[in-house]
Structures are given as structure tokens and as C-alpha cells.
Amino acid sequence: MHERNPYRVRKPDFAALAEKDEALRPFVTKSDHGASIDFTDARALRALTAALLRHDFNLDIELRDDRLCPTVANRLDYVLTCLDLAQYAAPGPLRALDIGTGHVAVYALLLHKLRPEAYVVGSELEPTSLAHAREQAARNSIAPAAVEIKGVPPDNSLLGHLKDQDSWSFTMCNPPFFASLAEAEEARLAKATPASAAPTCAPNEQVTRGGEELFVGQMIDESVAYGDKVGWFTSLVGRYASLGPLVKHVLTKTTNYAVISLRQGNTARWVLAWSFSPYRLPDVSCTDPVKVADEQNLTRPAHVEKGTSFAKMVSLSNSFVHDEEEKDLDEVRQAITDVLKSVNIDTTADEEGVIHLAPTTNTWSRQARRAAQRAAQYAEGGEEASAALPESSTSQEPLFRARLSFTKPEAPASTDADRESDVEAPSPSVPKARAAMEWQWGRDRTIVDAFWKFVIQKAGLRKRKQSGEDGPAEKKSRPGAADDEEQQTNNPYLQHQDNPYLSHGQGGANRGRGRGRGGRRGALGGGRGRGGYSRPQDQGWARRQ
């Protein structure tokens, strides 16, 4: 669960809840092992959901018998994840669009309770669900200025309501998963164990033409028209088989994306998020060390098993890290600071010793350094010779923004298994110093990657020698570089023929294997693309709540 989900550390106490909720009481069974609820009883599920919303969120909700009963804990996970994403977007009022909000608009209402200042639009196609959702907002005295339930946009699109405001923090959607009821039944029968909860979906809530792949694909196509007017577009993906094709589809539009796993018990869902803004997500955003250990970071799990299909879908890291085993922390800091000063980059550090980088001119490329040398030579010959040099390109905004920090890594704590083992394990090698640059803002990864390589190489820093290696250690830009390069060369999602960043050699670290038509070496290889991704035309709106 999300680190801020209250049910992560405090599971619902069915006995206490039943004591104060008369509607739930008949469905709670008490025994010597505690209180329990029969989750195969759809009536019990509705009573529990209503009780949790009533007592934990002060929401008086009426659930229909013929519509999906939302599970509060996992709905809350998605809302909290979207709020995390909203922190990495342009500043402004918190506005969100929930596409296909369902009959109780649960995402919109939960978001309102968590962030009362937000403006949330919930859109819904199906007339019965639309009317009932509006009744729930009125029932709880929530004004349309806070939560507004709307029908189909005038243009009959999924994202048409985005035209009503100048900016939006994020969109969210929990689409129908399946293309037909037969496909839904096939998926149910394929499960290793029977479902632990009673089915409560109406047909229109679990089925749409083309399934979630076509539905979300249409959303991806429509999102291009809104660009960075929206901080993050997001959708839940319920079937792992849909995830790969959808990542391919996103990469035909942008390389700024993330695949985020949401897991509760045996249920796995994925949030697919993408953006056209220059804001970059951190690899690690949480503060809870348990959550980090559980590999539930915002954008990249702490450990990704190489060669797996999921590893090939994870976005490239926005953290550039060098671990140094020869020089100590002060030497590394001084060496890197000297390099930055040599190319006229501000090295002023904050109270924590962090340097905030925001260069407006590329002064570190070979061409820029040669031009600087020629300028110095011409300067000796007078102003007229100096004026003959081409003007350097300086932008009004930074080429990128990044956070550069220096730390001394600590040895990992021993586990109970280590202490109980009769075999003495070798002590892990701990680097003397770590330099880490977190890319926070910018559109061109090639510039950031080239900058980091330049800094590390010019500072004379070397990679850590692995156990059993012979010979001198090689220079290395960051410990994760090999993993990312393997991802780029073996990742079919990054090599998709329709990816425009492939055909123009842009969008990745400067490790490409060939030149794109733009003549630049791009991380994604540089082969010729063969056209765009065909736009799905599905207008199906009904979705899972």
C-alpha cells in the first residue's frame, strides 16, 4: 500500500466498526479468532465500503446493488499516487479530471476529502451512474466548485473537459478491462485461485470495445493536443498483457513516463503515467524506509530483475550516481566542484551542501570548450579578433535543472539470516564517497547524460572495481549505466519502430548505436521510424469505478 494510506498500518477493525455502524453489524461474525466478514457476500461488501467511507472520511454514500462496489483501500492508493505525481508539475491550483467517475464518484470524493482546496471534475457517460453520482455529491453538500460531475464532453471525447481550464494537475481513469464478457469470464477461469470477493460489476463497467488497451490508447492519442497544460496524464491498467502495448504507445508520443505498481494482497494493478512537461520524476520519493525496502518507490522499484518483461517497461532512471572507492568525500566534492567552475557553472551550495544546477549555456561540450579556448587566444589579439567568433547560444531558461549531492555511504545492516548463518559472509565493499545528481527538469536527456559523463571523467573519478576483476578499473558515469544501456538495447518498447524519438535520435542517454535522421547520437538507437501509431476510435466511456 501507499505509505500515506491509513489502512497500511491500521487495518479496519470489523468489531469496532460494527459497534458504531448498524448497517454493517449483521455482516460481522465474531469468534475466538476475532471478527470477520464474508467477502463473497456482495451485500457485506457494500455495507463495509459504506461504513469505511462514513466513519473514516465522513462521506454518506448510497451504493446501488447493480453497480460496482469500490474497495476503499485500493481506490485510495491510486488517489495518493496521483497526488505524488502532482508534486512534480508546474505550480498552480490543484485540478483533476476523473474519466468515467462511476455511480458514486469515489475517486473524486476521496480526493476532495484529502485535498478540500482541489477542483475535481468527474465525467461519466452512462445515464444511471451519472445521475447517481450527482446525487452523492449533493447528499454530502459538496458544491460543484469543488466536485463537479459532468456528462460527455461536447466533442464526445475522453479528455474534452480539459478545455474548460487553463491548467490541470493530473487526470485519472479506471477503465473497463475487457473487450467482451467472454474475455472477462476467460480471465476469471484462468486465475489460480477463486476470487476472494463477490463480483459486483455491471457489464458496462467491465467491458468496452477493444478493452482497456484501445480505451487507454485513445486517451494517449487525445492527450497530445493538451501538451503540458496537464501535469500528468494517468490511467490504471488492470491486465498485465495490456501494459507492454500501452507503454509502446506512450513512447510514440513522449519519453517522460512512468509505470507504477499498486499491489494489495493478491491483486496487482499498474498506474501508467505520462507527461509532456519538462518536470522529471524522482526514482525515490517516499520517506518510509520500510516502503523503500518493499520496492514501492514512486517510479522505479529499488531492485528490478534484469531480463524480465517488466524491467523492459520501466522508464530510464533520472538519477545519475557515481560511487568512488579511491578518493574520500572531500576529495570527490572538490574535484567535481573544480570541474564545474572550469566550465563557468555556479557551485554555490545550500545549507545541506547540495548544489542546484541550472545551466543556461552548454559550456561543457567539446565544441564549447574549443570555442572558449579560441576566445581566450583571440582576446590576446584585441577586441576585433574576438568579435569574429560565433556567438554562444544562451537560452532564457535553463537547459536543465538538477540537484547534485555528496554523501558517504554506510555499510548495509546485517540481517537476521546473516547473523544466524554458520558461514561467514564476506563484508560488502562500501564506497568512500558517493556523488549523485537528480535530474529534476528538462526535455533532453542527451544533454544531461553528456554533462554527467563530462563531469565524472574530467574529475578523474573511476568506477568501483568489482570482486574478482583484474586490471585497472574503468571510468564510469554511474553505477546504473549498464542496466539502463541493457534496457535501451534490449527493450522492444524503446525500440518501437513508430517511436519518433528513435527516428530523430533523441530522448535518451548518449549511448546510441547509430545516427537518426537528425544526425544526433541518441540513446534509443537512431533507426528510421515508419510513421505514427494509428489512433483508436473507440468512444466507449463506461469504466470501472
PDB file of N, CA, C and O in Angstrom, residues 124-182:
ATOM      1  N   GLU A 124     -18.835  11.163 -16.702  1.00  0.00           N
ATOM      2  CA  GLU A 124     -19.499   9.860 -16.782  1.00  0.00           C
ATOM      3  C   GLU A 124     -20.464   9.846 -17.958  1.00  0.00           C
ATOM      4  O   GLU A 124     -21.219  10.803 -18.177  1.00  0.00           O
ATOM      5  N   LEU A 125     -20.443   8.759 -18.711  1.00  0.00           N
ATOM      6  CA  LEU A 125     -21.295   8.596 -19.882  1.00  0.00           C
ATOM      7  C   LEU A 125     -22.644   7.962 -19.541  1.00  0.00           C
ATOM      8  O   LEU A 125     -23.695   8.429 -19.983  1.00  0.00           O
ATOM      9  N   GLU A 126     -22.625   6.896 -18.746  1.00  0.00           N
ATOM     10  CA  GLU A 126     -23.815   6.084 -18.514  1.00  0.00           C
ATOM     11  C   GLU A 126     -24.834   6.884 -17.684  1.00  0.00           C
ATOM     12  O   GLU A 126     -24.519   7.362 -16.597  1.00  0.00           O
ATOM     13  N   PRO A 127     -26.056   7.078 -18.183  1.00  0.00           N
ATOM     14  CA  PRO A 127     -27.020   7.990 -17.538  1.00  0.00           C
ATOM     15  C   PRO A 127     -27.341   7.654 -16.088  1.00  0.00           C
ATOM     16  O   PRO A 127     -27.410   8.546 -15.242  1.00  0.00           O
ATOM     17  N   THR A 128     -27.548   6.368 -15.765  1.00  0.00           N
ATOM     18  CA  THR A 128     -27.891   5.992 -14.394  1.00  0.00           C
ATOM     19  C   THR A 128     -26.752   6.334 -13.436  1.00  0.00           C
ATOM     20  O   THR A 128     -26.971   6.898 -12.354  1.00  0.00           O
ATOM     21  N   SER A 129     -25.532   5.973 -13.822  1.00  0.00           N
ATOM     22  CA  SER A 129     -24.376   6.268 -12.972  1.00  0.00           C
ATOM     23  C   SER A 129     -24.156   7.768 -12.855  1.00  0.00           C
ATOM     24  O   SER A 129     -23.805   8.276 -11.773  1.00  0.00           O
ATOM     25  N   LEU A 130     -24.351   8.509 -13.935  1.00  0.00           N
ATOM     26  CA  LEU A 130     -24.184   9.968 -13.909  1.00  0.00           C
ATOM     27  C   LEU A 130     -25.147  10.606 -12.917  1.00  0.00           C
ATOM     28  O   LEU A 130     -24.744  11.423 -12.066  1.00  0.00           O
ATOM     29  N   ALA A 131     -26.422  10.243 -12.989  1.00  0.00           N
ATOM     30  CA  ALA A 131     -27.417  10.824 -12.086  1.00  0.00           C
ATOM     31  C   ALA A 131     -27.125  10.450 -10.632  1.00  0.00           C
ATOM     32  O   ALA A 131     -27.232  11.293  -9.722  1.00  0.00           O
ATOM     33  N   HIS A 132     -26.741   9.190 -10.398  1.00  0.00           N
ATOM     34  CA  HIS A 132     -26.490   8.745  -9.022  1.00  0.00           C
ATOM     35  C   HIS A 132     -25.248   9.437  -8.454  1.00  0.00           C
ATOM     36  O   HIS A 132     -25.220   9.785  -7.262  1.00  0.00           O
ATOM     37  N   ALA A 133     -24.216   9.639  -9.276  1.00  0.00           N
ATOM     38  CA  ALA A 133     -23.005  10.316  -8.804  1.00  0.00           C
ATOM     39  C   ALA A 133     -23.321  11.756  -8.393  1.00  0.00           C
ATOM     40  O   ALA A 133     -22.811  12.255  -7.375  1.00  0.00           O
ATOM     41  N   ARG A 134     -24.148  12.424  -9.174  1.00  0.00           N
ATOM     42  CA  ARG A 134     -24.535  13.795  -8.812  1.00  0.00           C
ATOM     43  C   ARG A 134     -25.305  13.808  -7.497  1.00  0.00           C
ATOM     44  O   ARG A 134     -25.138  14.714  -6.663  1.00  0.00           O
ATOM     45  N   GLU A 135     -26.133  12.803  -7.286  1.00  0.00           N
ATOM     46  CA  GLU A 135     -26.886  12.706  -6.030  1.00  0.00           C
ATOM     47  C   GLU A 135     -25.945  12.536  -4.839  1.00  0.00           C
ATOM     48  O   GLU A 135     -26.205  13.097  -3.762  1.00  0.00           O
ATOM     49  N   GLN A 136     -24.854  11.788  -5.012  1.00  0.00           N
ATOM     50  CA  GLN A 136     -23.928  11.564  -3.897  1.00  0.00           C
ATOM     51  C   GLN A 136     -23.188  12.850  -3.511  1.00  0.00           C
ATOM     52  O   GLN A 136     -22.973  13.116  -2.320  1.00  0.00           O
ATOM     53  N   ALA A 137     -22.813  13.636  -4.510  1.00  0.00           N
ATOM     54  CA  ALA A 137     -22.157  14.906  -4.211  1.00  0.00           C
ATOM     55  C   ALA A 137     -23.119  15.841  -3.476  1.00  0.00           C
ATOM     56  O   ALA A 137     -22.753  16.473  -2.470  1.00  0.00           O
ATOM     57  N   ALA A 138     -24.384  15.910  -3.952  1.00  0.00           N
ATOM     58  CA  ALA A 138     -25.377  16.763  -3.285  1.00  0.00           C
ATOM     59  C   ALA A 138     -25.697  16.237  -1.890  1.00  0.00           C
ATOM     60  O   ALA A 138     -25.879  17.015  -0.947  1.00  0.00           O
ATOM     61  N   ARG A 139     -25.770  14.940  -1.745  1.00  0.00           N
ATOM     62  CA  ARG A 139     -26.079  14.292  -0.463  1.00  0.00           C
ATOM     63  C   ARG A 139     -25.057  14.678   0.606  1.00  0.00           C
ATOM     64  O   ARG A 139     -25.387  14.773   1.798  1.00  0.00           O
ATOM     65  N   ASN A 140     -23.808  14.920   0.175  1.00  0.00           N
ATOM     66  CA  ASN A 140     -22.734  15.279   1.102  1.00  0.00           C
ATOM     67  C   ASN A 140     -22.426  16.772   1.095  1.00  0.00           C
ATOM     68  O   ASN A 140     -21.371  17.197   1.589  1.00  0.00           O
ATOM     69  N   SER A 141     -23.332  17.549   0.513  1.00  0.00           N
ATOM     70  CA  SER A 141     -23.212  19.023   0.494  1.00  0.00           C
ATOM     71  C   SER A 141     -21.883  19.490  -0.095  1.00  0.00           C
ATOM     72  O   SER A 141     -21.251  20.426   0.403  1.00  0.00           O
ATOM     73  N   ILE A 142     -21.471  18.831  -1.166  1.00  0.00           N
ATOM     74  CA  ILE A 142     -20.241  19.206  -1.850  1.00  0.00           C
ATOM     75  C   ILE A 142     -20.622  20.032  -3.070  1.00  0.00           C
ATOM     76  O   ILE A 142     -21.300  19.553  -3.977  1.00  0.00           O
ATOM     77  N   ALA A 143     -20.176  21.269  -3.097  1.00  0.00           N
ATOM     78  CA  ALA A 143     -20.570  22.201  -4.153  1.00  0.00           C
ATOM     79  C   ALA A 143     -19.860  21.867  -5.459  1.00  0.00           C
ATOM     80  O   ALA A 143     -18.743  21.329  -5.454  1.00  0.00           O
ATOM     81  N   PRO A 144     -20.476  22.208  -6.592  1.00  0.00           N
ATOM     82  CA  PRO A 144     -19.824  21.987  -7.890  1.00  0.00           C
ATOM     83  C   PRO A 144     -18.496  22.725  -8.035  1.00  0.00           C
ATOM     84  O   PRO A 144     -17.671  22.352  -8.861  1.00  0.00           O
ATOM     85  N   ALA A 145     -18.276  23.771  -7.248  1.00  0.00           N
ATOM     86  CA  ALA A 145     -16.989  24.473  -7.292  1.00  0.00           C
ATOM     87  C   ALA A 145     -15.864  23.595  -6.765  1.00  0.00           C
ATOM     88  O   ALA A 145     -14.682  23.858  -7.028  1.00  0.00           O
ATOM     89  N   ALA A 146     -16.216  22.539  -6.026  1.00  0.00           N
ATOM     90  CA  ALA A 146     -15.215  21.616  -5.500  1.00  0.00           C
ATOM     91  C   ALA A 146     -15.205  20.311  -6.284  1.00  0.00           C
ATOM     92  O   ALA A 146     -14.153  19.839  -6.718  1.00  0.00           O
ATOM     93  N   VAL A 147     -16.370  19.697  -6.434  1.00  0.00           N
ATOM     94  CA  VAL A 147     -16.508  18.467  -7.211  1.00  0.00           C
ATOM     95  C   VAL A 147     -17.673  18.649  -8.177  1.00  0.00           C
ATOM     96  O   VAL A 147     -18.818  18.841  -7.749  1.00  0.00           O
ATOM     97  N   GLU A 148     -17.371  18.597  -9.453  1.00  0.00           N
ATOM     98  CA  GLU A 148     -18.392  18.793 -10.474  1.00  0.00           C
ATOM     99  C   GLU A 148     -18.527  17.518 -11.300  1.00  0.00           C
ATOM    100  O   GLU A 148     -17.553  17.042 -11.885  1.00  0.00           O
ATOM    101  N   ILE A 149     -19.717  16.956 -11.327  1.00  0.00           N
ATOM    102  CA  ILE A 149     -19.984  15.733 -12.081  1.00  0.00           C
ATOM    103  C   ILE A 149     -20.584  16.122 -13.431  1.00  0.00           C
ATOM    104  O   ILE A 149     -21.637  16.764 -13.490  1.00  0.00           O
ATOM    105  N   LYS A 150     -19.900  15.737 -14.494  1.00  0.00           N
ATOM    106  CA  LYS A 150     -20.324  16.126 -15.836  1.00  0.00           C
ATOM    107  C   LYS A 150     -20.568  14.893 -16.696  1.00  0.00           C
ATOM    108  O   LYS A 150     -20.035  13.820 -16.444  1.00  0.00           O
ATOM    109  N   GLY A 151     -21.343  15.110 -17.746  1.00  0.00           N
ATOM    110  CA  GLY A 151     -21.579  14.056 -18.721  1.00  0.00           C
ATOM    111  C   GLY A 151     -20.521  14.075 -19.811  1.00  0.00           C
ATOM    112  O   GLY A 151     -19.391  14.521 -19.596  1.00  0.00           O
ATOM    113  N   VAL A 152     -20.886  13.605 -20.981  1.00  0.00           N
ATOM    114  CA  VAL A 152     -19.951  13.523 -22.096  1.00  0.00           C
ATOM    115  C   VAL A 152     -19.549  14.925 -22.550  1.00  0.00           C
ATOM    116  O   VAL A 152     -20.398  15.811 -22.661  1.00  0.00           O
ATOM    117  N   PRO A 153     -18.270  15.163 -22.828  1.00  0.00           N
ATOM    118  CA  PRO A 153     -17.873  16.460 -23.379  1.00  0.00           C
ATOM    119  C   PRO A 153     -18.565  16.718 -24.713  1.00  0.00           C
ATOM    120  O   PRO A 153     -18.975  15.778 -25.407  1.00  0.00           O
ATOM    121  N   PRO A 154     -18.719  17.971 -25.091  1.00  0.00           N
ATOM    122  CA  PRO A 154     -19.405  18.292 -26.341  1.00  0.00           C
ATOM    123  C   PRO A 154     -18.803  17.623 -27.569  1.00  0.00           C
ATOM    124  O   PRO A 154     -19.521  17.317 -28.517  1.00  0.00           O
ATOM    125  N   ASP A 155     -17.491  17.397 -27.552  1.00  0.00           N
ATOM    126  CA  ASP A 155     -16.843  16.770 -28.713  1.00  0.00           C
ATOM    127  C   ASP A 155     -16.851  15.243 -28.633  1.00  0.00           C
ATOM    128  O   ASP A 155     -16.205  14.564 -29.435  1.00  0.00           O
ATOM    129  N   ASN A 156     -17.537  14.695 -27.607  1.00  0.00           N
ATOM    130  CA  ASN A 156     -17.663  13.242 -27.448  1.00  0.00           C
ATOM    131  C   ASN A 156     -16.307  12.548 -27.271  1.00  0.00           C
ATOM    132  O   ASN A 156     -16.130  11.389 -27.632  1.00  0.00           O
ATOM    133  N   SER A 157     -15.349  13.258 -26.692  1.00  0.00           N
ATOM    134  CA  SER A 157     -14.015  12.698 -26.469  1.00  0.00           C
ATOM    135  C   SER A 157     -13.866  12.286 -25.016  1.00  0.00           C
ATOM    136  O   SER A 157     -14.749  12.531 -24.183  1.00  0.00           O
ATOM    137  N   LEU A 158     -12.732  11.684 -24.701  1.00  0.00           N
ATOM    138  CA  LEU A 158     -12.454  11.306 -23.314  1.00  0.00           C
ATOM    139  C   LEU A 158     -11.935  12.482 -22.503  1.00  0.00           C
ATOM    140  O   LEU A 158     -12.252  12.627 -21.325  1.00  0.00           O
ATOM    141  N   LEU A 159     -11.119  13.324 -23.127  1.00  0.00           N
ATOM    142  CA  LEU A 159     -10.424  14.391 -22.400  1.00  0.00           C
ATOM    143  C   LEU A 159     -10.987  15.778 -22.678  1.00  0.00           C
ATOM    144  O   LEU A 159     -10.378  16.780 -22.315  1.00  0.00           O
ATOM    145  N   GLY A 160     -12.147  15.854 -23.327  1.00  0.00           N
ATOM    146  CA  GLY A 160     -12.679  17.148 -23.759  1.00  0.00           C
ATOM    147  C   GLY A 160     -12.888  18.149 -22.651  1.00  0.00           C
ATOM    148  O   GLY A 160     -12.786  19.363 -22.876  1.00  0.00           O
ATOM    149  N   HIS A 161     -13.166  17.703 -21.426  1.00  0.00           N
ATOM    150  CA  HIS A 161     -13.384  18.645 -20.328  1.00  0.00           C
ATOM    151  C   HIS A 161     -12.110  19.401 -19.948  1.00  0.00           C
ATOM    152  O   HIS A 161     -12.186  20.408 -19.225  1.00  0.00           O
ATOM    153  N   LEU A 162     -10.964  18.958 -20.419  1.00  0.00           N
ATOM    154  CA  LEU A 162      -9.723  19.679 -20.127  1.00  0.00           C
ATOM    155  C   LEU A 162      -9.714  21.064 -20.762  1.00  0.00           C
ATOM    156  O   LEU A 162      -8.944  21.941 -20.344  1.00  0.00           O
ATOM    157  N   LYS A 163     -10.550  21.293 -21.750  1.00  0.00           N
ATOM    158  CA  LYS A 163     -10.607  22.596 -22.409  1.00  0.00           C
ATOM    159  C   LYS A 163     -11.178  23.673 -21.498  1.00  0.00           C
ATOM    160  O   LYS A 163     -11.023  24.878 -21.782  1.00  0.00           O
ATOM    161  N   ASP A 164     -11.827  23.262 -20.399  1.00  0.00           N
ATOM    162  CA  ASP A 164     -12.547  24.223 -19.561  1.00  0.00           C
ATOM    163  C   ASP A 164     -11.642  25.010 -18.619  1.00  0.00           C
ATOM    164  O   ASP A 164     -12.095  25.995 -18.022  1.00  0.00           O
ATOM    165  N   GLN A 165     -10.388  24.579 -18.440  1.00  0.00           N
ATOM    166  CA  GLN A 165      -9.464  25.259 -17.531  1.00  0.00           C
ATOM    167  C   GLN A 165      -8.119  25.448 -18.224  1.00  0.00           C
ATOM    168  O   GLN A 165      -7.769  24.710 -19.146  1.00  0.00           O
ATOM    169  N   ASP A 166      -7.347  26.432 -17.739  1.00  0.00           N
ATOM    170  CA  ASP A 166      -6.039  26.718 -18.339  1.00  0.00           C
ATOM    171  C   ASP A 166      -5.003  25.661 -17.993  1.00  0.00           C
ATOM    172  O   ASP A 166      -4.076  25.417 -18.778  1.00  0.00           O
ATOM    173  N   SER A 167      -5.125  25.050 -16.827  1.00  0.00           N
ATOM    174  CA  SER A 167      -4.139  24.054 -16.406  1.00  0.00           C
ATOM    175  C   SER A 167      -4.790  23.015 -15.517  1.00  0.00           C
ATOM    176  O   SER A 167      -5.799  23.296 -14.851  1.00  0.00           O
ATOM    177  N   TRP A 168      -4.189  21.827 -15.528  1.00  0.00           N
ATOM    178  CA  TRP A 168      -4.667  20.712 -14.718  1.00  0.00           C
ATOM    179  C   TRP A 168      -3.463  20.008 -14.099  1.00  0.00           C
ATOM    180  O   TRP A 168      -2.412  19.895 -14.733  1.00  0.00           O
ATOM    181  N   SER A 169      -3.660  19.531 -12.887  1.00  0.00           N
ATOM    182  CA  SER A 169      -2.573  18.825 -12.206  1.00  0.00           C
ATOM    183  C   SER A 169      -2.419  17.407 -12.738  1.00  0.00           C
ATOM    184  O   SER A 169      -1.305  16.955 -13.013  1.00  0.00           O
ATOM    185  N   PHE A 170      -3.541  16.699 -12.884  1.00  0.00           N
ATOM    186  CA  PHE A 170      -3.480  15.329 -13.396  1.00  0.00           C
ATOM    187  C   PHE A 170      -4.858  14.874 -13.858  1.00  0.00           C
ATOM    188  O   PHE A 170      -5.882  15.467 -13.506  1.00  0.00           O
ATOM    189  N   THR A 171      -4.841  13.819 -14.654  1.00  0.00           N
ATOM    190  CA  THR A 171      -6.075  13.102 -14.993  1.00  0.00           C
ATOM    191  C   THR A 171      -5.974  11.706 -14.396  1.00  0.00           C
ATOM    192  O   THR A 171      -4.867  11.203 -14.157  1.00  0.00           O
ATOM    193  N   MET A 172      -7.098  11.074 -14.179  1.00  0.00           N
ATOM    194  CA  MET A 172      -7.105   9.702 -13.677  1.00  0.00           C
ATOM    195  C   MET A 172      -8.259   8.941 -14.318  1.00  0.00           C
ATOM    196  O   MET A 172      -9.255   9.527 -14.741  1.00  0.00           O
ATOM    197  N   CYS A 173      -8.098   7.643 -14.396  1.00  0.00           N
ATOM    198  CA  CYS A 173      -9.116   6.815 -15.036  1.00  0.00           C
ATOM    199  C   CYS A 173      -8.920   5.363 -14.610  1.00  0.00           C
ATOM    200  O   CYS A 173      -7.790   4.886 -14.513  1.00  0.00           O
ATOM    201  N   ASN A 174     -10.043   4.698 -14.350  1.00  0.00           N
ATOM    202  CA  ASN A 174     -10.027   3.257 -14.094  1.00  0.00           C
ATOM    203  C   ASN A 174     -10.922   2.613 -15.142  1.00  0.00           C
ATOM    204  O   ASN A 174     -12.118   2.431 -14.928  1.00  0.00           O
ATOM    205  N   PRO A 175     -10.373   2.303 -16.308  1.00  0.00           N
ATOM    206  CA  PRO A 175     -11.212   1.898 -17.436  1.00  0.00           C
ATOM    207  C   PRO A 175     -11.720   0.476 -17.315  1.00  0.00           C
ATOM    208  O   PRO A 175     -11.199  -0.319 -16.538  1.00  0.00           O
ATOM    209  N   PRO A 176     -12.735   0.134 -18.110  1.00  0.00           N
ATOM    210  CA  PRO A 176     -13.122  -1.279 -18.207  1.00  0.00           C
ATOM    211  C   PRO A 176     -11.935  -2.074 -18.756  1.00  0.00           C
ATOM    212  O   PRO A 176     -11.237  -1.629 -19.659  1.00  0.00           O
ATOM    213  N   PHE A 177     -11.737  -3.265 -18.193  1.00  0.00           N
ATOM    214  CA  PHE A 177     -10.548  -4.040 -18.562  1.00  0.00           C
ATOM    215  C   PHE A 177     -10.724  -4.843 -19.848  1.00  0.00           C
ATOM    216  O   PHE A 177      -9.777  -5.052 -20.594  1.00  0.00           O
ATOM    217  N   PHE A 178     -11.937  -5.318 -20.119  1.00  0.00           N
ATOM    218  CA  PHE A 178     -12.122  -6.380 -21.107  1.00  0.00           C
ATOM    219  C   PHE A 178     -12.850  -5.893 -22.359  1.00  0.00           C
ATOM    220  O   PHE A 178     -13.601  -4.916 -22.338  1.00  0.00           O
ATOM    221  N   ALA A 179     -12.635  -6.652 -23.438  1.00  0.00           N
ATOM    222  CA  ALA A 179     -13.275  -6.331 -24.710  1.00  0.00           C
ATOM    223  C   ALA A 179     -14.629  -7.010 -24.848  1.00  0.00           C
ATOM    224  O   ALA A 179     -15.441  -6.622 -25.686  1.00  0.00           O
ATOM    225  N   SER A 180     -14.898  -8.026 -24.029  1.00  0.00           N
ATOM    226  CA  SER A 180     -16.172  -8.745 -24.091  1.00  0.00           C
ATOM    227  C   SER A 180     -16.395  -9.468 -22.780  1.00  0.00           C
ATOM    228  O   SER A 180     -15.452  -9.701 -22.003  1.00  0.00           O
ATOM    229  N   LEU A 181     -17.642  -9.861 -22.533  1.00  0.00           N
ATOM    230  CA  LEU A 181     -17.949 -10.636 -21.335  1.00  0.00           C
ATOM    231  C   LEU A 181     -17.279 -12.006 -21.393  1.00  0.00           C
ATOM    232  O   LEU A 181     -16.878 -12.558 -20.355  1.00  0.00           O
ATOM    233  N   ALA A 182     -17.134 -12.556 -22.606  1.00  0.00           N
ATOM    234  CA  ALA A 182     -16.461 -13.847 -22.747  1.00  0.00           C
ATOM    235  C   ALA A 182     -15.001 -13.738 -22.329  1.00  0.00           C
ATOM    236  O   ALA A 182     -14.454 -14.640 -21.683  1.00  0.00           O
TER     237      ALA A 182
END
